[in-house]
Amino acid sequence: RKEVEQDPGPFNVPEGATVAFNCTYSNSASQSFFWYRQDCRKEPKLLMSVYSSGNEDGRFTAQLNRASQYISLLIRDSKLSDSATYLCVVNFPPGNTPLVFGKGTRLSVIA
Amino acid sequence: NAGVMQNPRHLVRRRGQEARLRCSPMKGHSHVYWYRQLPEEGLKFMVYLQKENIIDESGMPKERFSAEFPKEGPSILRIQQVVRGDSAAYFCASSPQTSERTQYFGPGTRLTVL
């Protein structure tokens, strides 16, 4: 069973707010995890990979909890330009392909 | 360094016609992946190819769909005898030889079947 589950949202937050998304995956053997963002009618763009120790890139922080099989994305100081759909992506062994995409969480940052 | 290129960006076909979607990977990338995204749905993996080889086609419908990645030229996703349910956005992604994990997407082809 290859499942990646996300809350579809939408999350409507004011500028400057902090918002967090979670994602759960079904295969405990998964090794590769990513967050992509997708703007309306555009292609997915890699936001960040998710490492076991957690990682941060500017206002974005990603964390992995292997025991509970979920990953999270935290966005601090939200900007209007952060409005998009955020896709949780996980590999399902064996191998690193294919990747399985969640349906995404929609974020709207409001002025 | 040009990104992943796909053409056409928009394609309209009538039921029963054939659709050909092209994908040129990023320079230096030898792995190509095709995904389909239905309206309000997530991306669904279709097929993974390397030059002249299909590595994983577990997501491809058994009939009417085929894909190739020839030694020269772009990867082609071919849909024969299209039906209305084939209307979707088809995205191609590529990754380099050294890492299969990070995939970079093209702008997609939006197929509309009338």
Coordinates of C-alpha atoms in Angstrom, one line a residue:
Chain A
R1 CA 0.0 0.0 0.0
K2 CA 1.5 3.3 -1.1
E3 CA -0.1 6.1 0.7
V4 CA 0.9 9.7 1.5
E5 CA -1.8 11.6 3.4
Q6 CA -2.1 15.3 3.9
D7 CA -4.8 17.6 5.2
P8 CA -6.1 19.3 2.1
G9 CA -6.8 22.6 3.9
P10 CA -7.2 25.3 2.9
F11 CA -5.2 27.0 5.6
N12 CA -6.0 30.7 5.5
V13 CA -3.5 32.7 7.6
P14 CA -2.6 36.4 7.9
E15 CA 0.8 37.7 6.7
G16 CA 3.4 37.2 9.3
A17 CA 1.8 34.1 10.8
T18 CA 3.5 30.8 11.5
V19 CA 1.8 27.8 9.9
A20 CA 2.6 24.1 10.0
F21 CA 1.6 21.2 7.8
N22 CA 1.9 17.5 8.6
C23 CA 2.0 14.5 6.3
T24 CA 1.9 10.8 7.1
Y25 CA 3.2 8.0 5.0
S26 CA 2.4 4.3 5.0
N27 CA 5.8 2.5 4.4
S28 CA 8.1 2.4 7.4
A29 CA 11.0 1.6 5.0
S30 CA 10.7 4.9 3.1
Q31 CA 14.1 6.7 2.9
S32 CA 13.6 9.8 0.9
F33 CA 11.3 12.7 1.7
F34 CA 10.6 16.0 0.1
W35 CA 8.4 19.0 0.2
Y36 CA 7.4 20.5 -3.2
R37 CA 5.2 23.6 -3.8
Q38 CA 2.8 23.9 -6.6
D39 CA 1.2 27.1 -7.8
C40 CA -2.1 27.0 -9.5
R41 CA -1.8 25.4 -13.0
K42 CA 2.0 25.2 -12.7
E43 CA 4.5 22.5 -12.2
P44 CA 5.7 21.3 -8.8
K45 CA 8.9 22.9 -7.6
L46 CA 11.2 21.4 -5.1
L47 CA 11.0 23.3 -1.8
M48 CA 13.3 21.2 0.3
S49 CA 14.4 17.7 1.0
V50 CA 13.7 16.4 4.5
Y51 CA 16.6 14.8 6.4
S52 CA 16.5 12.6 9.5
S53 CA 18.0 15.4 11.7
G54 CA 15.6 18.0 10.4
N55 CA 16.6 20.9 8.3
E56 CA 16.0 24.6 7.9
D57 CA 16.1 26.9 4.9
G58 CA 15.3 30.5 5.8
R59 CA 11.8 30.7 7.0
F60 CA 11.1 27.0 6.2
T61 CA 11.8 24.1 8.6
A62 CA 11.2 20.5 7.8
Q63 CA 11.2 17.6 10.3
L64 CA 11.0 13.8 10.0
N65 CA 9.5 11.5 12.7
R66 CA 10.3 8.0 11.6
A67 CA 8.7 6.3 14.6
S68 CA 5.3 7.9 13.8
Q69 CA 5.9 8.0 10.1
Y70 CA 5.2 11.6 9.5
I71 CA 7.0 14.7 8.2
S72 CA 6.2 18.3 8.9
L73 CA 6.8 21.7 7.3
L74 CA 6.8 24.8 9.3
I75 CA 6.6 28.2 7.6
R76 CA 7.5 31.3 9.8
D77 CA 6.6 34.9 9.0
S78 CA 4.3 33.9 6.1
K79 CA 4.4 36.0 3.0
L80 CA 1.7 36.5 0.4
S81 CA 4.0 34.8 -2.1
D82 CA 3.9 31.6 0.1
S83 CA 0.3 31.0 -1.1
A84 CA 0.4 27.7 -2.9
T85 CA -0.3 24.0 -2.6
Y86 CA 2.4 22.2 -0.6
L87 CA 3.0 18.6 -1.7
C88 CA 4.5 15.9 0.6
V89 CA 6.6 13.4 -1.4
V90 CA 7.9 10.1 -0.3
N91 CA 9.7 7.2 -1.9
F92 CA 8.4 3.7 -1.6
P93 CA 11.2 1.1 -1.6
P94 CA 12.7 -0.8 -3.2
G95 CA 14.7 1.8 -4.9
N96 CA 14.2 5.5 -4.9
T97 CA 11.5 5.5 -7.6
P98 CA 8.7 5.9 -8.0
L99 CA 8.0 8.8 -5.7
V100 CA 4.5 9.0 -4.3
F101 CA 2.9 12.5 -4.0
G102 CA 0.3 13.5 -1.5
K103 CA -2.6 15.5 -2.8
G104 CA -1.3 18.6 -1.2
T105 CA -2.2 21.1 1.4
R106 CA -3.5 24.5 0.2
L107 CA -2.2 27.6 1.9
S108 CA -3.6 31.1 1.4
V109 CA -1.7 33.9 3.0
I110 CA -4.0 36.9 3.4
A111 CA -2.9 40.6 3.7
Chain B
N1 CA 21.1 25.8 -18.2
A2 CA 17.7 25.2 -19.5
G3 CA 15.3 23.4 -17.3
V4 CA 13.0 20.5 -18.3
M5 CA 11.2 21.3 -21.5
Q6 CA 7.8 20.0 -22.5
N7 CA 5.8 20.5 -25.6
P8 CA 3.2 21.3 -26.6
R9 CA 2.1 23.2 -23.5
H10 CA -1.6 22.7 -24.5
L11 CA -3.0 20.0 -26.7
V12 CA -6.6 19.5 -27.8
R13 CA -7.7 16.2 -29.3
R14 CA -11.0 14.7 -30.3
R15 CA -12.0 11.3 -29.0
G16 CA -10.2 8.5 -30.9
Q17 CA -7.2 10.6 -32.0
E18 CA -3.7 10.2 -30.9
A19 CA -1.8 12.5 -28.5
R20 CA 2.0 12.8 -28.4
L21 CA 3.7 14.6 -25.6
R22 CA 7.4 15.4 -25.6
C23 CA 9.8 15.9 -22.9
S24 CA 13.5 17.1 -23.0
P25 CA 15.2 16.5 -19.7
M26 CA 17.6 19.0 -18.2
K27 CA 21.1 19.0 -19.6
G28 CA 23.1 16.2 -18.0
H29 CA 20.0 14.3 -16.8
S30 CA 19.5 10.8 -18.1
H31 CA 16.4 9.8 -16.0
V32 CA 12.9 10.8 -17.1
Y33 CA 9.6 10.3 -15.2
W34 CA 6.1 11.0 -16.4
Y35 CA 3.2 11.9 -14.1
R36 CA -0.4 12.6 -14.6
Q37 CA -2.5 15.1 -12.6
L38 CA -6.2 15.1 -12.9
P39 CA -8.1 18.2 -11.8
E40 CA -8.1 18.6 -8.0
E41 CA -6.0 15.5 -7.7
G42 CA -2.4 14.7 -6.8
L43 CA 0.3 13.7 -9.2
K44 CA 0.2 10.0 -10.1
F45 CA 3.4 8.3 -11.3
M46 CA 3.1 6.7 -14.7
V47 CA 6.5 5.6 -16.0
Y48 CA 10.3 5.9 -15.3
L49 CA 12.7 5.7 -18.2
Q50 CA 16.4 5.9 -18.9
K51 CA 17.9 6.2 -22.3
E52 CA 16.4 3.4 -24.5
N53 CA 15.1 1.6 -21.4
I54 CA 11.8 1.5 -19.5
I55 CA 12.8 1.0 -15.8
D56 CA 9.4 1.1 -14.2
E57 CA 6.0 1.4 -15.9
S58 CA 3.9 0.3 -12.9
G59 CA 1.7 3.4 -13.2
M60 CA 1.0 3.2 -16.9
P61 CA -2.5 2.1 -18.0
K62 CA -2.2 -1.3 -19.7
E63 CA -3.8 -0.1 -22.9
R64 CA -3.4 2.9 -25.2
F65 CA -0.5 4.4 -23.3
S66 CA 3.2 4.0 -24.2
A67 CA 6.4 5.8 -23.5
E68 CA 9.9 5.9 -25.0
F69 CA 13.2 7.7 -24.4
P70 CA 15.3 7.1 -27.5
K71 CA 19.0 7.4 -27.7
E72 CA 18.6 10.7 -29.5
G73 CA 15.8 13.1 -29.0
P74 CA 13.1 13.7 -26.4
S75 CA 11.1 11.3 -24.4
I76 CA 7.7 10.7 -25.9
L77 CA 4.5 9.8 -24.0
R78 CA 2.0 8.5 -26.6
I79 CA -1.7 8.1 -25.9
Q80 CA -3.7 6.3 -28.6
Q81 CA -7.4 6.6 -29.2
V82 CA -7.8 9.2 -26.5
V83 CA -11.0 9.4 -24.4
R84 CA -12.4 12.2 -22.3
G85 CA -11.0 10.7 -19.1
D86 CA -7.5 11.2 -20.5
S87 CA -7.9 15.0 -20.1
A88 CA -5.3 16.0 -17.5
A89 CA -2.0 17.8 -17.0
Y90 CA 0.9 15.5 -17.9
F91 CA 4.2 16.4 -16.2
C92 CA 7.6 15.2 -17.0
A93 CA 10.5 15.3 -14.5
S94 CA 14.1 14.5 -14.8
S95 CA 17.0 13.6 -12.5
P96 CA 20.7 13.3 -12.9
Q97 CA 22.7 10.1 -13.2
T98 CA 24.3 10.6 -9.8
S99 CA 21.1 10.8 -7.8
E100 CA 17.7 9.4 -8.6
R101 CA 16.0 11.1 -5.7
T102 CA 15.6 14.8 -6.6
Q103 CA 13.3 15.3 -9.6
Y104 CA 12.9 18.5 -11.5
F105 CA 9.7 19.1 -13.3
G106 CA 8.8 20.6 -16.7
P107 CA 5.9 23.0 -17.2
G108 CA 3.6 20.2 -18.2
T109 CA 1.3 19.6 -21.1
R110 CA -2.4 20.2 -20.6
L111 CA -4.4 17.7 -22.7
T112 CA -8.0 18.3 -23.4
V113 CA -10.1 15.7 -25.1
L114 CA -13.2 16.9 -26.7

